[in-house]
């Protein structure tokens, strides 16, 4: 509509000629800023009241918000005829939404320019970074520096700006324009002395400008600045030492020279390794473990290769007879793990048992770091029922202790306890991954998982462990989706995609693409989401994670069934592979086919759903089948299990599918149980 908005500085709006629009009082600007950071999502009136006035709003707060909105509408659309609805600031359900395209908001245009710059060659990248940074007029939402509602967006965009400054300087160095980068980098590190990358870039630019002494002096300043950081800093990293060594040796090189170095280093280094390191040596075992850990995050092919060769490597380490060596090999694989069904359950179970054996051999007096890592392996690899050493209990039976689950839960708890005492962020990140995998003892654990994910993301961000920061945010995305907080989940998805792109974590996009389909389903319904689900099923079928994709088509096919009240048409599932979910889907399909007695027999022997991200969804499936055919034991058990998740959406905590509010399924179970208990029921069905 020709209106442009500004967040990168004071809140502003301009007409199609670039003239400022008269937004009026500060409260009007505050409402506009709050709606803009919602990014085309509805902000309920109650949320606006809470954000503007805090815990004690005045009695007339809602009326005041409506007044602010009316004033904004007049300012933003001065030519709109009376009584014609606004097309820009729209009333939608319980609140308001500002309909703005990405090209209309300076912050969003900044992000888009930055995205293009990252993928561009150096000369083009410099121009794009200049374009992106030119959009900044001052601090984000500068007229509301202390507003709690603005804090997260201010921090996020400021982090992107600092990254843009450093990436622009990096691009300048790559073009050979080192002198042009120096002045901006001096200002950058003066304002942000805790940015190690900034110091490295400044010293590099000075050195390449022929100012070697100044480069070395800047590195000395960097060490002081990084050592004096407030609590939470970790002093200078290895990058400073490596750069100083290159400068002193005179081998720091030009941007063009450095750009071509990596192409040949790998081949020469690997050839030297083959010549220098004896076959079957312990050094090869250690190096192979590190290689597999890095390989696992490169994409589908790397993940599959790493999974297959890891088993062989662990077996080789155990045959050496060196217990500590075997323990270190087993405990070194701290690859972030999100999906709670193992890709190869038998393999995962064996790895869990190998880690448990290593813990036992080391004994309680073994190195605590190694013990924490091994216990984390036990917790992570025991996800779901991978470590089960006995038949799974039946869903029709009363809950009972399962020894293999208790062992895994205790391993997770002890790993976290040891890691906290060590104050080692990498070990704690691994232990929190195990704690997440063992956080499914009961239904309704989304709030606990949100807390774990939040701690993991903060820990990893503060200590530059990008893989685990992505993991922590993915855990939060799932948990927020399960709790129905889609705005928070959206924010996590956006940050995950940014981090994954920057740190080359392509598999993270598998989960955010599934979440986008789930979100469409939650907000726009199954009909709108169906094409997106068909797309995501196709694009992620070969992502290297069969534990995630196996049977996913059946889960998607269940969405319209479980979000309604009907039974499935078995013909709709005739060509769908239910994969690992077949035991829990089978009774419902039998009920849908009218095979009541067969469905009851299947319910009598079906195992309880796995303790994983889909346990609420599968209990809902069993409850629907049991209510239909009158299998009261399974119906009561399902209802009892689901009670703790009454405030969640069934399955949405997986980030894949949602079967609607758990409370709705509980009410259906209650109605079925009441019907069964009325006089005149058939006695055999109680």
Short mmCIF file of N, CA and C in Angstrom, two decimals, residues 481 484 486 490 512-534 536 555-564 649-652 654-661 664-665:
data_model
loop_
_atom_site.label_atom_id
_atom_site.label_comp_id
_atom_site.label_asym_id
_atom_site.label_seq_id
_atom_site.Cartn_x
_atom_site.Cartn_y
_atom_site.Cartn_z
N UNK A 481 5.41 -25.68 20.39
CA UNK A 481 4.32 -26.14 19.54
C UNK A 481 3.37 -27.02 20.35
N UNK A 484 1.15 -24.95 22.41
CA UNK A 484 0.29 -24.05 21.66
C UNK A 484 0.83 -22.64 21.52
N UNK A 486 2.59 -20.77 19.39
CA UNK A 486 3.13 -20.80 18.03
C UNK A 486 4.01 -19.59 17.74
N UNK A 490 7.59 -20.04 16.22
CA UNK A 490 7.99 -19.36 14.98
C UNK A 490 9.35 -18.68 15.15
N UNK A 512 12.44 -27.89 10.73
CA UNK A 512 11.70 -26.65 10.57
C UNK A 512 10.71 -26.75 9.41
N UNK A 513 11.01 -27.53 8.39
CA UNK A 513 10.05 -27.69 7.29
C UNK A 513 8.82 -28.47 7.75
N UNK A 514 9.01 -29.48 8.58
CA UNK A 514 7.86 -30.19 9.16
C UNK A 514 7.05 -29.25 10.05
N UNK A 515 7.74 -28.44 10.84
CA UNK A 515 7.01 -27.53 11.72
C UNK A 515 6.15 -26.56 10.91
N UNK A 516 6.66 -26.06 9.80
CA UNK A 516 5.87 -25.13 9.00
C UNK A 516 4.57 -25.77 8.52
N UNK A 517 4.63 -27.06 8.17
CA UNK A 517 3.40 -27.76 7.78
C UNK A 517 2.44 -27.87 8.97
N UNK A 518 2.98 -28.22 10.13
CA UNK A 518 2.16 -28.32 11.34
C UNK A 518 1.50 -26.98 11.66
N UNK A 519 2.28 -25.90 11.51
CA UNK A 519 1.73 -24.59 11.86
C UNK A 519 0.57 -24.21 10.95
N UNK A 520 0.71 -24.48 9.66
CA UNK A 520 -0.39 -24.20 8.74
C UNK A 520 -1.63 -24.97 9.15
N UNK A 521 -1.43 -26.22 9.56
CA UNK A 521 -2.56 -27.04 9.98
C UNK A 521 -3.23 -26.46 11.22
N UNK A 522 -2.45 -25.98 12.17
CA UNK A 522 -3.00 -25.45 13.41
C UNK A 522 -3.77 -24.15 13.17
N UNK A 523 -3.28 -23.32 12.24
CA UNK A 523 -3.90 -22.00 12.05
C UNK A 523 -4.92 -21.98 10.92
N UNK A 524 -4.69 -22.76 9.86
CA UNK A 524 -5.55 -22.69 8.68
C UNK A 524 -6.31 -23.97 8.39
N UNK A 525 -6.03 -25.04 9.13
CA UNK A 525 -6.77 -26.27 8.95
C UNK A 525 -6.09 -27.27 8.03
N UNK A 526 -6.63 -28.49 8.05
CA UNK A 526 -6.03 -29.60 7.31
C UNK A 526 -6.02 -29.35 5.80
N UNK A 527 -7.07 -28.80 5.26
CA UNK A 527 -7.14 -28.61 3.81
C UNK A 527 -5.99 -27.72 3.33
N UNK A 528 -5.68 -26.68 4.08
CA UNK A 528 -4.59 -25.80 3.70
C UNK A 528 -3.23 -26.46 3.90
N UNK A 529 -3.13 -27.31 4.92
CA UNK A 529 -1.84 -27.93 5.25
C UNK A 529 -1.52 -29.13 4.39
N UNK A 530 -2.52 -29.76 3.84
CA UNK A 530 -2.30 -31.03 3.12
C UNK A 530 -1.24 -30.92 2.01
N UNK A 531 -1.31 -29.90 1.13
CA UNK A 531 -0.25 -29.81 0.09
C UNK A 531 1.14 -29.64 0.68
N UNK A 532 1.23 -28.88 1.79
CA UNK A 532 2.55 -28.69 2.40
C UNK A 532 3.06 -30.00 2.98
N UNK A 533 2.16 -30.79 3.58
CA UNK A 533 2.58 -32.09 4.11
C UNK A 533 3.04 -33.02 2.98
N UNK A 534 2.33 -33.01 1.87
CA UNK A 534 2.75 -33.86 0.75
C UNK A 534 4.14 -33.45 0.27
N UNK A 536 6.53 -31.91 2.10
CA UNK A 536 7.56 -32.21 3.08
C UNK A 536 7.82 -33.71 3.18
N UNK A 555 1.24 -41.09 9.99
CA UNK A 555 0.91 -40.04 10.96
C UNK A 555 0.19 -38.89 10.27
N UNK A 556 0.66 -38.51 9.09
CA UNK A 556 0.03 -37.43 8.35
C UNK A 556 -1.39 -37.82 7.95
N UNK A 557 -1.56 -39.06 7.49
CA UNK A 557 -2.89 -39.52 7.08
C UNK A 557 -3.87 -39.53 8.26
N UNK A 558 -3.35 -39.67 9.46
CA UNK A 558 -4.21 -39.69 10.65
C UNK A 558 -4.70 -38.30 11.06
N UNK A 559 -4.05 -37.24 10.57
CA UNK A 559 -4.37 -35.90 11.06
C UNK A 559 -5.86 -35.58 10.91
N UNK A 560 -6.45 -35.67 9.70
CA UNK A 560 -7.87 -35.31 9.60
C UNK A 560 -8.78 -36.23 10.38
N UNK A 561 -8.37 -37.49 10.56
CA UNK A 561 -9.16 -38.44 11.33
C UNK A 561 -9.19 -38.02 12.79
N UNK A 562 -8.01 -37.81 13.36
CA UNK A 562 -7.91 -37.55 14.80
C UNK A 562 -8.35 -36.13 15.17
N UNK A 563 -8.29 -35.20 14.24
CA UNK A 563 -8.77 -33.85 14.54
C UNK A 563 -10.29 -33.76 14.45
N UNK A 564 -10.91 -34.80 13.86
CA UNK A 564 -12.36 -34.89 13.83
C UNK A 564 -12.83 -35.96 14.80
N UNK A 649 -1.29 -29.95 22.93
CA UNK A 649 -1.87 -30.45 21.69
C UNK A 649 -1.28 -31.82 21.41
N UNK A 650 -2.14 -32.77 21.07
CA UNK A 650 -1.70 -34.16 20.91
C UNK A 650 -0.77 -34.29 19.71
N UNK A 651 0.47 -34.64 19.97
CA UNK A 651 1.45 -34.85 18.90
C UNK A 651 2.19 -33.62 18.49
N UNK A 652 1.68 -32.42 18.79
CA UNK A 652 2.32 -31.19 18.31
C UNK A 652 3.71 -31.01 18.92
N UNK A 654 5.93 -33.01 18.90
CA UNK A 654 6.90 -33.63 18.00
C UNK A 654 7.40 -32.66 16.96
N UNK A 655 6.64 -31.58 16.73
CA UNK A 655 6.97 -30.67 15.66
C UNK A 655 6.56 -31.19 14.29
N UNK A 656 5.87 -32.35 14.25
CA UNK A 656 5.48 -32.96 12.98
C UNK A 656 4.00 -32.84 12.70
N UNK A 657 3.18 -33.34 13.63
CA UNK A 657 1.74 -33.41 13.41
C UNK A 657 1.02 -33.01 14.69
N UNK A 658 -0.23 -32.59 14.53
CA UNK A 658 -1.06 -32.31 15.70
C UNK A 658 -2.42 -32.96 15.49
N UNK A 659 -2.86 -33.71 16.50
CA UNK A 659 -4.18 -34.35 16.47
C UNK A 659 -5.20 -33.53 17.26
N UNK A 660 -4.90 -32.26 17.49
CA UNK A 660 -5.83 -31.41 18.21
C UNK A 660 -5.58 -31.42 19.71
N UNK A 661 -6.33 -30.62 20.46
CA UNK A 661 -6.11 -30.53 21.91
C UNK A 661 -6.27 -31.87 22.62
N UNK A 664 -9.58 -32.35 24.36
CA UNK A 664 -10.71 -32.81 23.54
C UNK A 664 -10.77 -34.34 23.52
N UNK A 665 -9.63 -34.98 23.43
CA UNK A 665 -9.60 -36.45 23.43
C UNK A 665 -9.95 -37.00 24.82
#
